[in-house]
Amino acid sequence: MRFDIISCQPDLLDSPFSHSIVKRAQQKGLVEIHIHDLRKYAINKHGQIDDYAFGGGAGMVMMIEPIDKILSELKAERDYDAVIYMTPDGQTLNQQVVNQFSLMRNVIILCGHYKGVDERVRQHYVTHEISIGDYVLSGGELGAAVLADAIIRIIPGVLNDESSALTDSFQDGLLAPPVYTRPADYKGMKVPDILLSGDNPKIEQWRFEQAIERTKQRRPDLLDE
């Protein structure tokens, strides 16, 4: 899968894609991540990519011309399944949305900044608008990193044990059950006996019941859905 991420602050994306699972996915050749500096497509030698909003008001607006230039260049090289705009008023990201994106091959992620992009970009170029929560960040870069990370980890072959992703919270509409590791008894705090029994069917039943109970306590809205 290939990600082309368009940003006016590309240095913010260096670290999220240089470590751990995402780094290994790139080394395995399962994922390509290309970061593009929007300022290279600026309208003048001063690197201008934003301007004042028509009608007045506080804040600057990302201009349509630089975005059109880079999108046209990328689309001339390959077909894209999606052009995703990271914005606080987009569809809230969840595991089902992540699963759908993971089936795609080439995606563009446009990071918003300032007061956002010229509305014509959203109307004529963007295919999906995604938010990572009901709050506002300084730019879409951190949101883009969250989205890409969530997608990459469920691409087949990325995780050493692919079944691990299938048992994550939200994959089956439930939160994940409690997990334990050694030692079985630490200062009197003991692991539930069922997990030490070796009876796999009973262990799976226990995990399912625990997942339901945890979801009921912490996210009852998921059960309603």
N, CA and C of each residue as an Amber inpcrd file, in Angstrom:
protein
   675
   0.8430000  -1.1860000   0.0000000   0.0000000   0.0000000   0.0000000
   0.8800000   1.2380000   0.0000000   0.4670000   2.2530000  -0.7430000
   1.2430000   3.4890000  -0.8470000   0.4420000   4.6550000  -0.2600000
   1.1320000   5.4300000   0.5850000   0.5640000   6.6490000   1.1480000
   1.3400000   7.8500000   0.6120000   0.6530000   8.8240000   0.0590000
   1.2480000  10.1060000  -0.2900000   0.6070000  11.1550000   0.6160000
   1.4030000  11.7200000   1.4970000   0.8840000  12.6460000   2.5000000
   1.3500000  14.0590000   2.1570000   0.4040000  14.9560000   1.9910000
   0.6870000  16.3420000   1.6050000   0.5850000  17.2190000   2.8410000
   1.6510000  17.9760000   3.1170000   1.7190000  18.7520000   4.3510000
   2.4790000  20.0490000   4.1170000   2.1210000  21.0800000   4.8740000
   2.9270000  22.3010000   4.8630000   3.8910000  22.3080000   6.0480000
   3.8670000  21.2400000   6.8570000   4.8070000  21.0520000   7.9650000
   5.3380000  19.6190000   7.9130000   6.0410000  19.2350000   6.8460000
   6.4190000  17.8250000   6.6520000   7.3350000  17.2670000   7.7270000
   8.1200000  18.1150000   8.3780000   9.0340000  17.6120000   9.4110000
   8.2920000  16.9960000  10.5860000   7.0400000  17.3720000  10.7810000
   6.2570000  16.8020000  11.8790000   6.0120000  15.3080000  11.6920000
   6.1780000  14.8350000  10.4650000   5.8600000  13.4410000  10.1660000
   7.0820000  12.5370000  10.1390000   8.2520000  13.0790000  10.4100000
   9.4700000  12.2630000  10.3820000   9.4300000  11.1460000  11.4220000
   9.1560000  11.4890000  12.6500000   9.2380000  10.5130000  13.7330000
   8.1690000   9.4290000  13.6790000   6.8830000   9.7530000  13.4550000
   5.8610000   8.6930000  13.5120000   6.0940000   7.5400000  12.5530000
   6.7770000   7.7950000  11.4440000   6.9550000   6.7490000  10.4430000
   8.3610000   6.1540000  10.4460000   9.1380000   6.4600000  11.4710000
  10.5350000   6.0210000  11.5150000  10.8110000   5.0010000  12.6080000
   9.7690000   4.4390000  13.2110000   9.9650000   3.5530000  14.3410000
   8.9660000   2.3960000  14.3150000   9.3090000   1.3530000  15.0480000
   8.4000000   0.2720000  15.4070000   7.7550000  -0.3980000  14.1950000
   6.4680000  -0.7040000  14.3190000   5.7450000  -1.5040000  13.3340000
   5.7270000  -0.8310000  11.9660000   5.5120000   0.4760000  11.9470000
   5.4260000   1.1940000  10.6670000   6.7690000   1.1640000   9.9430000
   7.8410000   1.3210000  10.6800000   9.1770000   1.2580000  10.0740000
   9.4240000  -0.1280000   9.4880000   9.0810000  -1.1760000  10.2430000
   9.3060000  -2.5370000   9.7580000   8.4500000  -2.8390000   8.5310000
   7.2500000  -2.2950000   8.4960000   6.3730000  -2.5080000   7.3380000
   6.9960000  -1.9350000   6.0760000   7.6500000  -0.7880000   6.2150000
   8.3320000  -0.1910000   5.0640000   9.5570000  -1.0150000   4.6710000
  10.2830000  -1.4910000   5.6580000  11.4760000  -2.2890000   5.3710000
  11.1180000  -3.5980000   4.6800000   9.9510000  -4.1500000   5.0060000
   9.4860000  -5.3840000   4.3700000   8.9650000  -5.1490000   2.9570000
   8.7990000  -3.9020000   2.5820000   8.2550000  -3.5940000   1.2650000
   6.7530000  -3.7090000   1.1900000   6.0860000  -3.7530000   2.3420000
   4.6270000  -3.8600000   2.3730000   3.9450000  -2.5050000   2.2690000
   4.6700000  -1.4570000   2.6160000   4.1080000  -0.1050000   2.6570000
   5.1320000   0.8910000   2.1140000   4.6440000   1.8650000   1.3630000
   5.4530000   3.0140000   0.9650000   4.8010000   4.2720000   1.5310000
   5.6070000   5.1330000   2.1480000   5.1010000   6.3960000   2.6770000
   5.9350000   7.5230000   2.0780000   5.2660000   8.4180000   1.3710000
   5.9370000   9.5440000   0.7310000   5.3420000  10.8410000   1.2830000
   6.1980000  11.6770000   1.8420000   5.7640000  12.9440000   2.4260000
   6.0860000  14.0640000   1.4360000   5.1120000  14.8860000   1.1160000
   5.2780000  15.9490000   0.1360000   5.1000000  17.3150000   0.8050000
   6.0560000  18.1920000   0.5760000   6.0180000  19.5460000   1.1250000
   5.1890000  20.4290000   0.1950000   4.0430000  20.8750000   0.6620000
   3.1420000  21.6770000  -0.1640000   3.7940000  22.9910000  -0.5980000
   4.7220000  23.4770000   0.2050000   5.3470000  24.7640000  -0.1300000
   6.1680000  24.6910000  -1.4230000   6.5410000  23.5100000  -1.8520000
   7.2530000  23.3800000  -3.1210000   6.3370000  23.6730000  -4.3060000
   5.0570000  23.7590000  -4.0360000   4.0820000  24.0480000  -5.0860000
   3.4360000  25.4160000  -4.8620000   4.1270000  26.2630000  -4.1270000
   3.6200000  27.5910000  -3.7780000   3.4010000  28.4440000  -5.0270000
   2.6160000  29.4970000  -4.8620000   2.2570000  30.3330000  -6.0140000
   3.3190000  31.3780000  -6.3200000   4.2800000  31.5720000  -5.4070000
   5.3230000  32.5620000  -5.6600000   6.6120000  32.1540000  -4.9490000
   7.6610000  32.9450000  -5.1430000   8.9750000  32.6200000  -4.5870000
   9.0170000  32.7460000  -3.0660000   7.9940000  33.3330000  -2.4840000
   7.9350000  33.4920000  -1.0350000   7.3400000  32.2460000  -0.3500000
   6.9850000  31.2650000  -1.1170000   6.4350000  30.0380000  -0.5520000
   4.9950000  30.1730000  -0.0900000   4.2540000  31.0700000  -0.6980000
   2.8800000  31.3170000  -0.2490000   1.9410000  30.1820000  -0.6600000
   1.2520000  29.6540000   0.3270000   0.2550000  28.6130000   0.0690000
  -1.0780000  28.9420000   0.7180000  -1.1650000  30.1190000   1.3710000
  -2.3950000  30.4960000   2.0560000  -2.6710000  31.9770000   1.8240000
  -3.9190000  32.3660000   2.1140000  -4.2920000  33.7700000   1.9390000
  -5.4740000  34.0600000   2.8520000  -5.8270000  35.3530000   2.9280000
  -6.9520000  35.7660000   3.7510000  -8.2630000  35.2460000   3.1680000
  -9.2190000  35.0070000   4.0360000 -10.5260000  34.5050000   3.6000000
 -11.3490000  35.6140000   2.9690000 -11.9890000  35.3120000   1.8570000
 -12.9570000  36.2470000   1.2970000 -14.0620000  36.5000000   2.3230000
 -14.4640000  37.7460000   2.4490000 -15.5090000  38.0880000   3.4000000
 -14.9820000  38.4610000   4.7670000 -13.6470000  38.3270000   4.9480000
 -13.0500000  38.7100000   6.2200000 -13.0850000  37.5970000   7.2460000
 -12.6290000  37.9150000   8.4400000 -12.5730000  36.9410000   9.5240000
 -11.1460000  36.5690000   9.8560000 -10.9790000  36.0050000  11.0530000
  -9.6420000  35.6510000  11.5260000  -9.1470000  34.3760000  10.8580000
  -7.8210000  34.2850000  10.7390000  -7.2100000  33.0560000  10.2410000
  -7.0070000  33.0570000   8.7420000  -6.0400000  32.2260000   8.3100000
  -5.6870000  32.1060000   6.9010000  -6.2710000  30.8130000   6.3210000
  -6.4250000  30.8100000   4.9970000  -7.0220000  29.6710000   4.2970000
  -6.0180000  29.1140000   3.2900000  -5.8570000  27.7920000   3.2920000
  -4.9700000  27.1450000   2.3240000  -5.5530000  27.3080000   0.9170000
  -4.7180000  27.7380000  -0.0170000  -5.1660000  28.0830000  -1.3650000
  -5.3650000  26.8410000  -2.2300000  -6.2440000  26.9720000  -3.2090000
  -6.5570000  25.8450000  -4.0800000  -5.4330000  25.5640000  -5.0750000
  -4.7270000  26.6050000  -5.5470000  -3.7600000  26.4190000  -6.6310000
  -2.6120000  25.4800000  -6.2700000  -1.9260000  25.6440000  -5.1280000
  -0.8410000  24.7000000  -4.7990000  -1.3380000  23.2640000  -4.6430000
  -2.5220000  23.1140000  -4.0650000  -3.0730000  21.7710000  -3.8600000
  -3.4160000  21.1270000  -5.1950000  -3.9910000  21.9130000  -6.1020000
  -4.3010000  21.3900000  -7.4390000  -3.0320000  20.9490000  -8.1580000
  -1.9580000  21.7270000  -8.0120000  -0.6960000  21.3980000  -8.6800000
  -0.1560000  20.0440000  -8.2260000  -0.0850000  19.8310000  -6.9170000
   0.5010000  18.5780000  -6.4340000  -0.4190000  17.3930000  -6.6920000
  -1.7240000  17.5810000  -6.5530000  -2.6420000  16.4800000  -6.8360000
  -2.5710000  16.0830000  -8.3040000  -2.4890000  17.0520000  -9.1820000
  -2.3940000  16.7560000 -10.6180000  -1.1100000  15.9980000 -10.9250000
  -0.0190000  16.3900000 -10.2730000   1.2570000  15.7140000 -10.5000000
   1.2000000  14.2690000 -10.0370000   0.6500000  14.0350000  -8.8390000
   0.5700000  12.6780000  -8.3070000  -0.3540000  11.8040000  -9.1490000
  -1.5010000  12.3500000  -9.5290000  -2.4760000  11.5630000 -10.2770000
  -2.0080000  11.2470000 -11.6930000  -1.0570000  12.0240000 -12.1970000
  -0.4910000  11.7350000 -13.5160000   0.4210000  10.5120000 -13.4560000
   0.8790000  10.1670000 -12.2660000   1.8150000   9.0510000 -12.0980000
   1.1220000   7.7290000 -11.8090000  -0.0540000   7.7640000 -11.1820000
  -0.7580000   6.5330000 -10.8150000  -2.2050000   6.8590000 -10.4650000
  -3.0220000   5.8320000 -10.3930000  -4.4130000   5.9920000  -9.9660000
  -4.4860000   5.8980000  -8.4440000  -5.3600000   6.6820000  -7.8600000
  -5.5350000   6.6820000  -6.4140000  -6.9600000   6.2470000  -6.0600000
  -7.0380000   5.4570000  -4.9870000  -8.3370000   4.9910000  -4.5140000
  -9.0520000   6.0300000  -3.6780000  -8.2810000   6.9460000  -3.0680000
  -8.9000000   7.9330000  -2.1950000  -8.0000000   9.1490000  -2.0450000
  -8.6240000  10.3080000  -1.9160000  -7.9440000  11.5350000  -1.4950000
  -8.6000000  11.9330000  -0.1740000  -7.8770000  11.7490000   0.9090000
  -8.4300000  11.9160000   2.2540000  -7.9770000  13.2590000   2.8200000
  -8.9370000  14.0370000   3.2820000  -8.6290000  15.3210000   3.9010000
  -8.8300000  15.2000000   5.4050000  -7.7890000  15.4940000   6.1760000
  -7.8760000  15.4450000   7.6340000  -8.4490000  16.7680000   8.1420000
  -9.6130000  16.7090000   8.7640000 -10.3110000  17.9140000   9.2000000
 -11.1870000  17.6050000  10.4030000 -11.3050000  18.5320000  11.3770000
 -12.0990000  18.2610000  12.5760000 -13.5730000  17.9800000  12.2940000
 -14.0920000  18.4680000  11.1680000 -15.5160000  18.2470000  10.8900000
 -15.7590000  17.0930000   9.9270000 -14.7450000  16.2180000   9.7660000
 -14.9180000  15.0460000   8.9210000 -15.5670000  13.8910000   9.6640000
 -15.7030000  12.7680000   8.9890000 -16.2310000  11.5480000   9.6110000
 -15.2750000  11.0970000  10.7010000 -15.8190000  10.7670000  11.8600000
 -14.9680000  10.3400000  12.9680000 -14.3480000   8.9780000  12.6640000
 -13.0500000   8.9060000  12.8130000 -12.3240000   7.6700000  12.5200000
 -12.6990000   6.5750000  13.5120000 -12.9700000   5.3790000  12.9940000
 -13.1750000   4.2070000  13.8480000 -12.6040000   2.9880000  13.1390000
 -12.6560000   1.8480000  13.8040000 -12.0010000   0.6550000  13.2520000
 -12.6250000   0.2140000  11.9390000 -13.9300000   0.3810000  11.7850000
 -14.5870000  -0.0200000  10.5440000 -14.0850000   0.8160000   9.3710000
 -13.9020000   2.1190000   9.5970000 -13.3650000   2.9930000   8.5510000
 -11.9360000   2.5790000   8.2200000 -11.1470000   2.2990000   9.2510000
  -9.7590000   1.8550000   9.0470000  -9.7270000   0.5770000   8.2070000
 -10.5880000  -0.3630000   8.5350000 -10.6230000  -1.6310000   7.7910000
 -10.9040000  -1.3880000   6.3080000 -11.8200000  -0.4690000   6.0180000
 -12.1570000  -0.1710000   4.6220000 -10.9630000   0.4320000   3.8860000
 -10.2640000   1.3620000   4.5310000  -9.1030000   1.9820000   3.8890000
  -7.9770000   0.9640000   3.6700000  -7.8740000  -0.0240000   4.5540000
  -6.7740000  -0.9910000   4.4470000  -6.8800000  -1.8530000   3.1980000
  -8.0460000  -1.8830000   2.5630000  -8.2360000  -2.6580000   1.3400000
  -7.7900000  -1.8880000   0.1040000  -7.4620000  -0.6030000   0.2790000
  -7.0520000   0.2260000  -0.8530000  -5.5630000   0.0220000  -1.1410000
  -5.1400000   0.5080000  -2.3100000  -3.7420000   0.3350000  -2.7130000
  -2.9640000   1.6510000  -2.6680000  -3.5550000   2.7160000  -3.1860000
  -2.8930000   4.0200000  -3.2180000  -3.8290000   5.0820000  -2.6460000
  -3.3610000   5.7920000  -1.6360000  -4.1830000   6.8460000  -1.0500000
  -3.3440000   8.1070000  -0.8730000  -4.0180000   9.2460000  -1.0100000
  -3.4310000  10.5520000  -0.7250000  -4.0710000  11.0680000   0.5510000
  -3.2590000  11.5890000   1.4630000  -3.7790000  12.2250000   2.6720000
  -3.3520000  13.6840000   2.6540000  -4.3130000  14.5700000   2.6710000
  -4.0690000  16.0070000   2.6820000  -4.2400000  16.5250000   4.1000000
  -3.1890000  17.1250000   4.6340000  -3.2280000  17.6470000   5.9970000
  -3.7220000  19.0920000   5.9920000  -4.8030000  19.3350000   6.6950000
  -5.2990000  20.6970000   6.8170000  -4.4030000  21.5310000   7.7150000
  -4.5430000  22.8330000   7.6110000  -3.7640000  23.7560000   8.4430000
  -4.5070000  25.0870000   8.4760000  -4.0980000  25.9640000   9.3790000
  -4.7240000  27.2820000   9.5190000  -6.2380000  27.1050000   9.7330000
  -7.0520000  27.8070000   8.9310000  -8.5110000  27.6670000   9.0320000
  -9.0390000  26.5910000   8.1000000  -8.1330000  25.8260000   7.4950000
  -8.5500000  24.7750000   6.5880000  -8.2690000  25.1420000   5.1410000
  -8.8250000  24.3620000   4.2170000  -8.5700000  24.5610000   2.7920000
  -9.7390000  25.2860000   2.1420000  -9.4470000  25.9190000   1.0310000
 -10.4850000  26.5060000   0.1810000 -11.5640000  25.4420000  -0.0660000
 -12.8030000  25.7960000   0.1230000 -13.9090000  24.8390000   0.0300000
 -13.9500000  24.1260000  -1.3110000 -13.4390000  24.7580000  -2.3550000
 -13.4570000  24.1180000  -3.6750000 -12.5800000  22.8720000  -3.7140000
 -11.5530000  22.8330000  -2.8740000 -10.7340000  21.6190000  -2.7720000
 -11.5960000  20.4760000  -2.2560000 -12.3830000  20.7470000  -1.2360000
 -13.2320000  19.7140000  -0.6470000 -14.3180000  19.2630000  -1.6110000
 -14.8250000  20.1920000  -2.3830000 -15.9270000  19.8690000  -3.2950000
 -15.4790000  19.0850000  -4.5270000 -14.2680000  19.3630000  -5.0260000
 -13.8770000  18.8360000  -6.3300000 -12.7060000  17.8560000  -6.3200000
 -11.9620000  17.7950000  -5.2290000 -10.7710000  16.9470000  -5.2080000
 -10.8300000  15.8490000  -4.1410000 -11.3670000  16.1570000  -3.0000000
 -11.3550000  15.2350000  -1.8570000 -12.4580000  14.1890000  -1.9930000
 -12.1170000  12.9340000  -1.6860000 -13.1220000  11.8590000  -1.7290000
 -13.5930000  11.4450000  -0.3350000 -12.7450000  11.6370000   0.6860000
 -13.1030000  11.2740000   2.0610000 -12.5850000  12.3690000   3.0020000
 -13.3740000  12.6850000   4.0280000 -12.9480000  13.6340000   5.0570000
 -12.9720000  12.9250000   6.3970000 -11.8370000  12.9490000   7.0950000
 -11.6880000  12.1630000   8.3150000 -11.2410000  13.0460000   9.4780000
 -11.8520000  12.8090000  10.6310000 -11.4700000  13.4510000  11.8870000
 -11.0540000  12.3730000  12.8750000 -10.0480000  12.6600000  13.7160000
  -9.6720000  11.6820000  14.7420000 -10.3210000  12.0080000  16.0830000
 -11.1930000  13.0220000  16.1280000 -11.8810000  13.3240000  17.3760000
 -12.4530000  14.7230000  17.3610000 -13.3080000  14.9870000  18.3190000
 -13.9990000  16.2740000  18.3890000 -13.1520000  17.3100000  19.1170000
 -12.0490000  17.6710000  18.5010000 -11.1630000  18.7050000  19.0260000
 -10.3360000  19.2100000  17.8540000  -9.6440000  20.3040000  18.0460000
  -8.8910000  20.9300000  16.9600000  -7.3990000  20.9000000  17.2800000
  -6.6000000  20.4280000  16.3140000  -5.1470000  20.4290000  16.4240000
  -4.5740000  21.5710000  15.5890000  -3.2790000  21.8090000  15.7290000
  -2.6420000  22.8760000  14.9590000  -2.5950000  22.5600000  13.4710000
  -2.6560000  21.3030000  13.1340000  -2.6450000  20.8900000  11.7390000
  -3.0440000  19.4360000  11.6210000  -3.1880000  18.9600000  10.4020000
  -3.6540000  17.5930000  10.1800000  -2.5840000  16.5390000  10.2180000
  -1.3260000  16.9410000  10.4740000  -0.2220000  15.9780000  10.4100000
  -0.3460000  14.8600000  11.4380000  -0.6470000  15.2100000  12.6770000
  -0.7690000  14.1710000  13.7100000  -1.9540000  13.2530000  13.4110000
  -3.0240000  13.8250000  12.9090000  -4.1650000  13.0090000  12.5100000
  -3.8160000  12.0660000  11.3660000  -3.0420000  12.5580000  10.4140000
  -2.6140000  11.7230000   9.2870000  -1.7470000  10.5630000   9.7710000
  -0.8760000  10.8360000  10.7460000  -0.0280000   9.7830000  11.3090000
  -0.8770000   8.7310000  12.0180000  -1.8890000   9.1770000  12.7590000
  -2.7940000   8.2440000  13.4410000  -3.5190000   7.3710000  12.4230000
  -4.0650000   7.9970000  11.3960000  -4.7980000   7.2480000  10.3760000
  -3.8940000   6.2270000   9.6870000  -2.7190000   6.6640000   9.2490000
  -1.8140000   5.7560000   8.5440000  -1.3750000   4.5980000   9.4320000
  -1.0450000   4.8860000  10.6890000  -0.6200000   3.8350000  11.6110000
  -1.7190000   2.7980000  11.8050000  -2.9440000   3.2680000  11.9870000
  -4.0680000   2.3500000  12.2030000  -4.2900000   1.4510000  10.9950000
  -4.1080000   2.0120000   9.8030000  -4.2810000   1.2170000   8.5790000
  -3.1380000   0.2240000   8.4040000  -1.9250000   0.7040000   8.5590000
  -0.7450000  -0.1140000   8.2610000  -0.6850000  -1.3680000   9.1250000
  -1.0370000  -1.2660000  10.3970000  -0.8590000  -2.3980000  11.3000000
  -1.7760000  -3.5730000  10.9680000  -2.8430000  -3.3380000  10.1770000
  -3.7230000  -4.4650000   9.8350000  -3.5200000  -4.9460000   8.4040000
  -2.5440000  -4.3830000   7.6980000  -2.2140000  -4.9030000   6.3710000
  -1.5660000  -6.2780000   6.5460000  -2.0100000  -7.2890000   5.8220000
  -1.4560000  -8.6390000   5.9770000   0.0590000  -8.6550000   5.8460000
   0.7080000  -9.3130000   6.8080000   2.1510000  -9.4410000   6.7970000
   2.8820000  -8.4190000   7.6420000   2.1840000  -7.3560000   8.0480000
   2.8480000  -6.3040000   8.8350000   3.1500000  -6.7970000  10.2440000
   2.1530000  -7.3700000  10.9060000   2.3590000  -7.9250000  12.2380000
   2.8880000  -9.3480000  12.1230000   3.7740000  -9.7210000  13.0270000
   4.3110000 -11.0850000  13.0080000   3.2170000 -12.1200000  13.2080000
   2.2510000 -11.7980000  14.0700000   1.0990000 -12.6730000  14.3090000
  -0.1340000 -11.9260000  13.8370000  -0.6220000 -12.2630000  12.6360000
  -1.7290000 -11.5150000  12.0570000  -3.0090000 -11.6330000  12.8720000
  -3.1380000 -12.7140000  13.6550000  -4.3480000 -12.8600000  14.4660000
  -4.3960000 -11.8070000  15.5670000  -3.2430000 -11.2040000  15.8840000
  -3.2050000 -10.1870000  16.9260000  -4.1120000  -9.0190000  16.5880000
  -4.0690000  -8.5530000  15.3340000  -4.8940000  -7.4140000  14.9330000
  -6.3800000  -7.7550000  14.9870000  -6.6990000  -9.0190000  14.7410000
  -8.1060000  -9.4190000  14.7180000  -8.7190000  -9.4640000  16.1060000
  -7.8760000  -9.5000000  17.1400000  -8.3960000  -9.5360000  18.5100000
  -8.2690000  -8.1890000  19.2060000  -7.9220000  -7.1530000  18.4610000
  -7.8470000  -5.8180000  19.0450000  -9.2270000  -5.3100000  19.4260000
  -9.2430000  -4.3050000  20.2940000 -10.4940000  -3.6250000  20.5990000
 -11.1290000  -3.1070000  19.3100000 -12.4590000  -3.1710000  19.2530000
 -13.2950000  -2.6210000  18.1890000 -13.3930000  -3.5180000  16.9520000
 -12.4980000  -4.4930000  16.7780000 -12.5850000  -5.3060000  15.5720000
 -13.8860000  -6.0990000  15.5310000 -14.3560000  -6.5620000  16.6840000
 -15.6160000  -7.3020000  16.7200000 -16.7220000  -6.4980000  17.3960000
 -16.5280000  -5.1860000  17.4910000 -17.5280000  -4.3390000  18.1250000
 -17.4370000  -4.2960000  19.6330000 -16.4020000  -4.9280000  20.1970000
 -16.2200000  -4.9650000  21.6410000 -14.8410000  -4.4330000  22.0060000
 -14.6970000  -4.0190000  23.2580000 -13.3690000  -3.7180000  23.7700000
 -12.6380000  -5.0210000  24.0630000 -11.3320000  -4.9870000  24.0010000
 -10.5510000  -6.1970000  24.2590000 -10.6380000  -6.5890000  25.7370000
 -10.5630000  -7.8760000  26.0290000 -10.6160000  -8.3360000  27.4200000
  -9.2920000  -8.0490000  28.1280000  -9.2450000  -8.2200000  29.4760000
  -7.9850000  -8.0350000  30.2080000  -6.9450000  -9.0560000  29.7610000
  -5.6740000  -8.6570000  29.8270000  -4.5810000  -9.5730000  29.5040000
  -3.5780000  -9.5860000  30.6520000  -2.8750000 -10.7070000  30.8060000
  -1.9080000 -10.8910000  31.8900000  -0.6660000 -11.5830000  31.3490000
   0.4350000 -11.4380000  32.0560000   1.6440000 -12.1880000  31.7250000
   2.3770000 -12.5380000  33.0250000   3.5330000 -13.1810000  32.9340000
   4.2690000 -13.6180000  34.1150000   4.7890000 -12.4490000  34.9490000
   4.8660000 -12.6430000  36.2520000   4.5820000 -13.8550000  37.0360000
   3.0850000 -14.0150000  37.3170000   2.6720000 -15.2370000  37.5700000
   1.2650000 -15.5170000  37.8320000   0.8050000 -14.9720000  39.1830000
   1.7390000 -14.7850000  40.0790000   1.4320000 -14.2490000  41.4120000
   2.4940000 -13.2030000  41.7420000   2.0900000 -11.9480000  41.8020000
   3.0320000 -10.8720000  42.1150000   2.5140000 -10.1030000  43.3200000
   3.2210000 -10.2890000  44.4530000   2.8560000  -9.6270000  45.7000000
   1.3950000  -9.8780000  46.0670000   0.9570000 -11.1030000  45.8170000
  -0.4040000 -11.4810000  46.1630000  -1.4350000 -11.1310000  45.1090000
  -1.0280000 -10.4360000  44.0580000  -1.9430000 -10.1220000  42.9570000
  -1.8580000 -11.2530000  41.9430000  -2.9270000 -12.0400000  41.8300000
  -2.8900000 -13.2760000  41.0610000  -3.6300000 -13.1690000  39.7310000
  -3.1110000 -13.9080000  38.7760000  -3.7660000 -14.0540000  37.4790000
  -4.9710000 -14.9760000  37.6560000  -6.1100000 -14.7020000  36.9960000
  -7.2700000 -15.5980000  37.1020000  -6.9090000 -17.0420000  36.7690000
  -7.3900000 -17.9630000  37.5900000  -7.0460000 -19.3820000  37.4340000
  -7.3820000 -19.9170000  36.0470000  -8.4780000 -19.4380000  35.4480000
  -8.9140000 -19.9680000  34.1590000  -7.8310000 -19.8180000  33.0910000
  -7.0330000 -18.7380000  33.1730000  -5.9990000 -18.4960000  32.1670000
  -4.8170000 -19.4350000  32.3170000  -4.7180000 -20.0760000  33.4570000
  -3.6320000 -21.0210000  33.6990000  -4.0760000 -22.4670000  33.5280000
  -5.3310000 -22.6550000  33.1680000  -5.9100000 -24.0030000  33.1410000
  -5.5130000 -24.8080000  31.9130000  -5.1860000 -24.1400000  30.8150000
  -4.8890000 -24.8550000  29.5750000  -6.1250000 -25.2860000  28.8190000
  -7.3130000 -24.9720000  29.3220000  -8.5750000 -25.3370000  28.6660000
  -8.9550000 -24.2110000  27.7050000  -8.5310000 -24.3290000  26.4500000
  -8.7070000 -23.2380000  25.4920000 -10.1540000 -22.8170000  25.2540000
 -11.0890000 -23.7560000  25.0780000 -12.4830000 -23.3180000  24.8880000
 -13.0020000 -22.4900000  26.0660000 -12.6760000 -22.9080000  27.2940000
 -13.1380000 -22.1570000  28.4580000 -12.4360000 -20.8090000  28.5570000
 -11.1650000 -20.7720000  28.1580000 -10.4290000 -19.5080000  28.1730000
 -11.0540000 -18.5230000  27.1830000 -11.3800000 -19.0020000  25.9850000
 -11.9880000 -18.1260000  24.9850000 -13.3550000 -17.6370000  25.4430000
 -14.1240000 -18.5090000  26.1020000 -15.4280000 -18.1010000  26.6260000
 -15.2520000 -17.0390000  27.6980000 -14.2660000 -17.2260000  28.5590000
 -13.9810000 -16.2390000  29.6110000 -13.6040000 -14.8990000  28.9910000
 -12.7610000 -14.9330000  27.9670000 -12.3400000 -13.6910000  27.3110000
 -13.5270000 -12.9770000  26.6710000 -14.4000000 -13.7470000  26.0540000
 -15.5810000 -13.1560000  25.4280000 -16.4700000 -12.4910000  26.4750000
 -16.6940000 -13.1800000  27.5880000 -17.5300000 -12.6180000  28.6610000
 -16.8870000 -11.3720000  29.2560000 -15.5710000 -11.4080000  29.4140000
 -14.8660000 -10.2430000  29.9430000 -14.9300000  -9.0580000  28.9720000
 -14.8450000  -9.3540000  27.6730000 -14.9340000  -8.3000000  26.6680000
 -16.3030000  -7.6300000  26.7140000 -17.3460000  -8.4380000  26.8490000
 -18.6990000  -7.8800000  26.9420000 -18.8360000  -7.0270000  28.1980000
 -18.3520000  -7.5340000  29.3180000 -18.4690000  -6.8090000  30.5830000
 -17.6930000  -5.4910000  30.5320000 -16.4810000  -5.5340000  29.9880000
 -15.6800000  -4.3060000  29.9110000 -16.3510000  -3.2890000  28.9830000
 -16.8890000  -3.7680000  27.8780000 -17.5760000  -2.8730000  26.9470000
 -18.8140000  -2.2720000  27.5960000 -19.5370000  -3.0970000  28.3510000
 -20.7460000  -2.6350000  29.0430000 -20.4120000  -1.5270000  30.0360000
 -19.2760000  -1.6710000  30.7040000 -18.8870000  -0.6980000  31.7250000
 -18.3200000   0.5840000  31.1100000 -17.5060000   0.4330000  30.0670000
 -16.7390000   1.5800000  29.5600000 -17.2940000   2.1990000  28.2870000
 -17.8820000   1.3870000  27.4290000 -18.4120000   1.8960000  26.1630000
 -19.7400000   1.2370000  25.8320000 -20.7630000   1.4720000  26.6500000
 -22.0530000   0.8360000  26.3760000 -22.6370000   1.2260000  25.0230000
 -22.2150000   2.3540000  24.4850000 -22.7100000   2.7660000  23.1630000
 -22.3610000   1.7570000  22.0790000 -21.2390000   1.0480000  22.2410000
 -20.8560000   0.0390000  21.2570000 -21.8480000  -1.1200000  21.2510000
 -22.3540000  -1.4760000  22.4170000 -23.3330000  -2.5610000  22.4920000
 -24.6510000  -2.1240000  21.8780000 -24.9880000  -0.8550000  22.0310000
 -26.2240000  -0.3340000  21.4160000 -26.1570000  -0.4310000  19.9030000
 -24.9370000  -0.1930000  19.3580000 -24.7700000  -0.2740000  17.9130000
 -24.8450000  -1.7040000  17.4060000
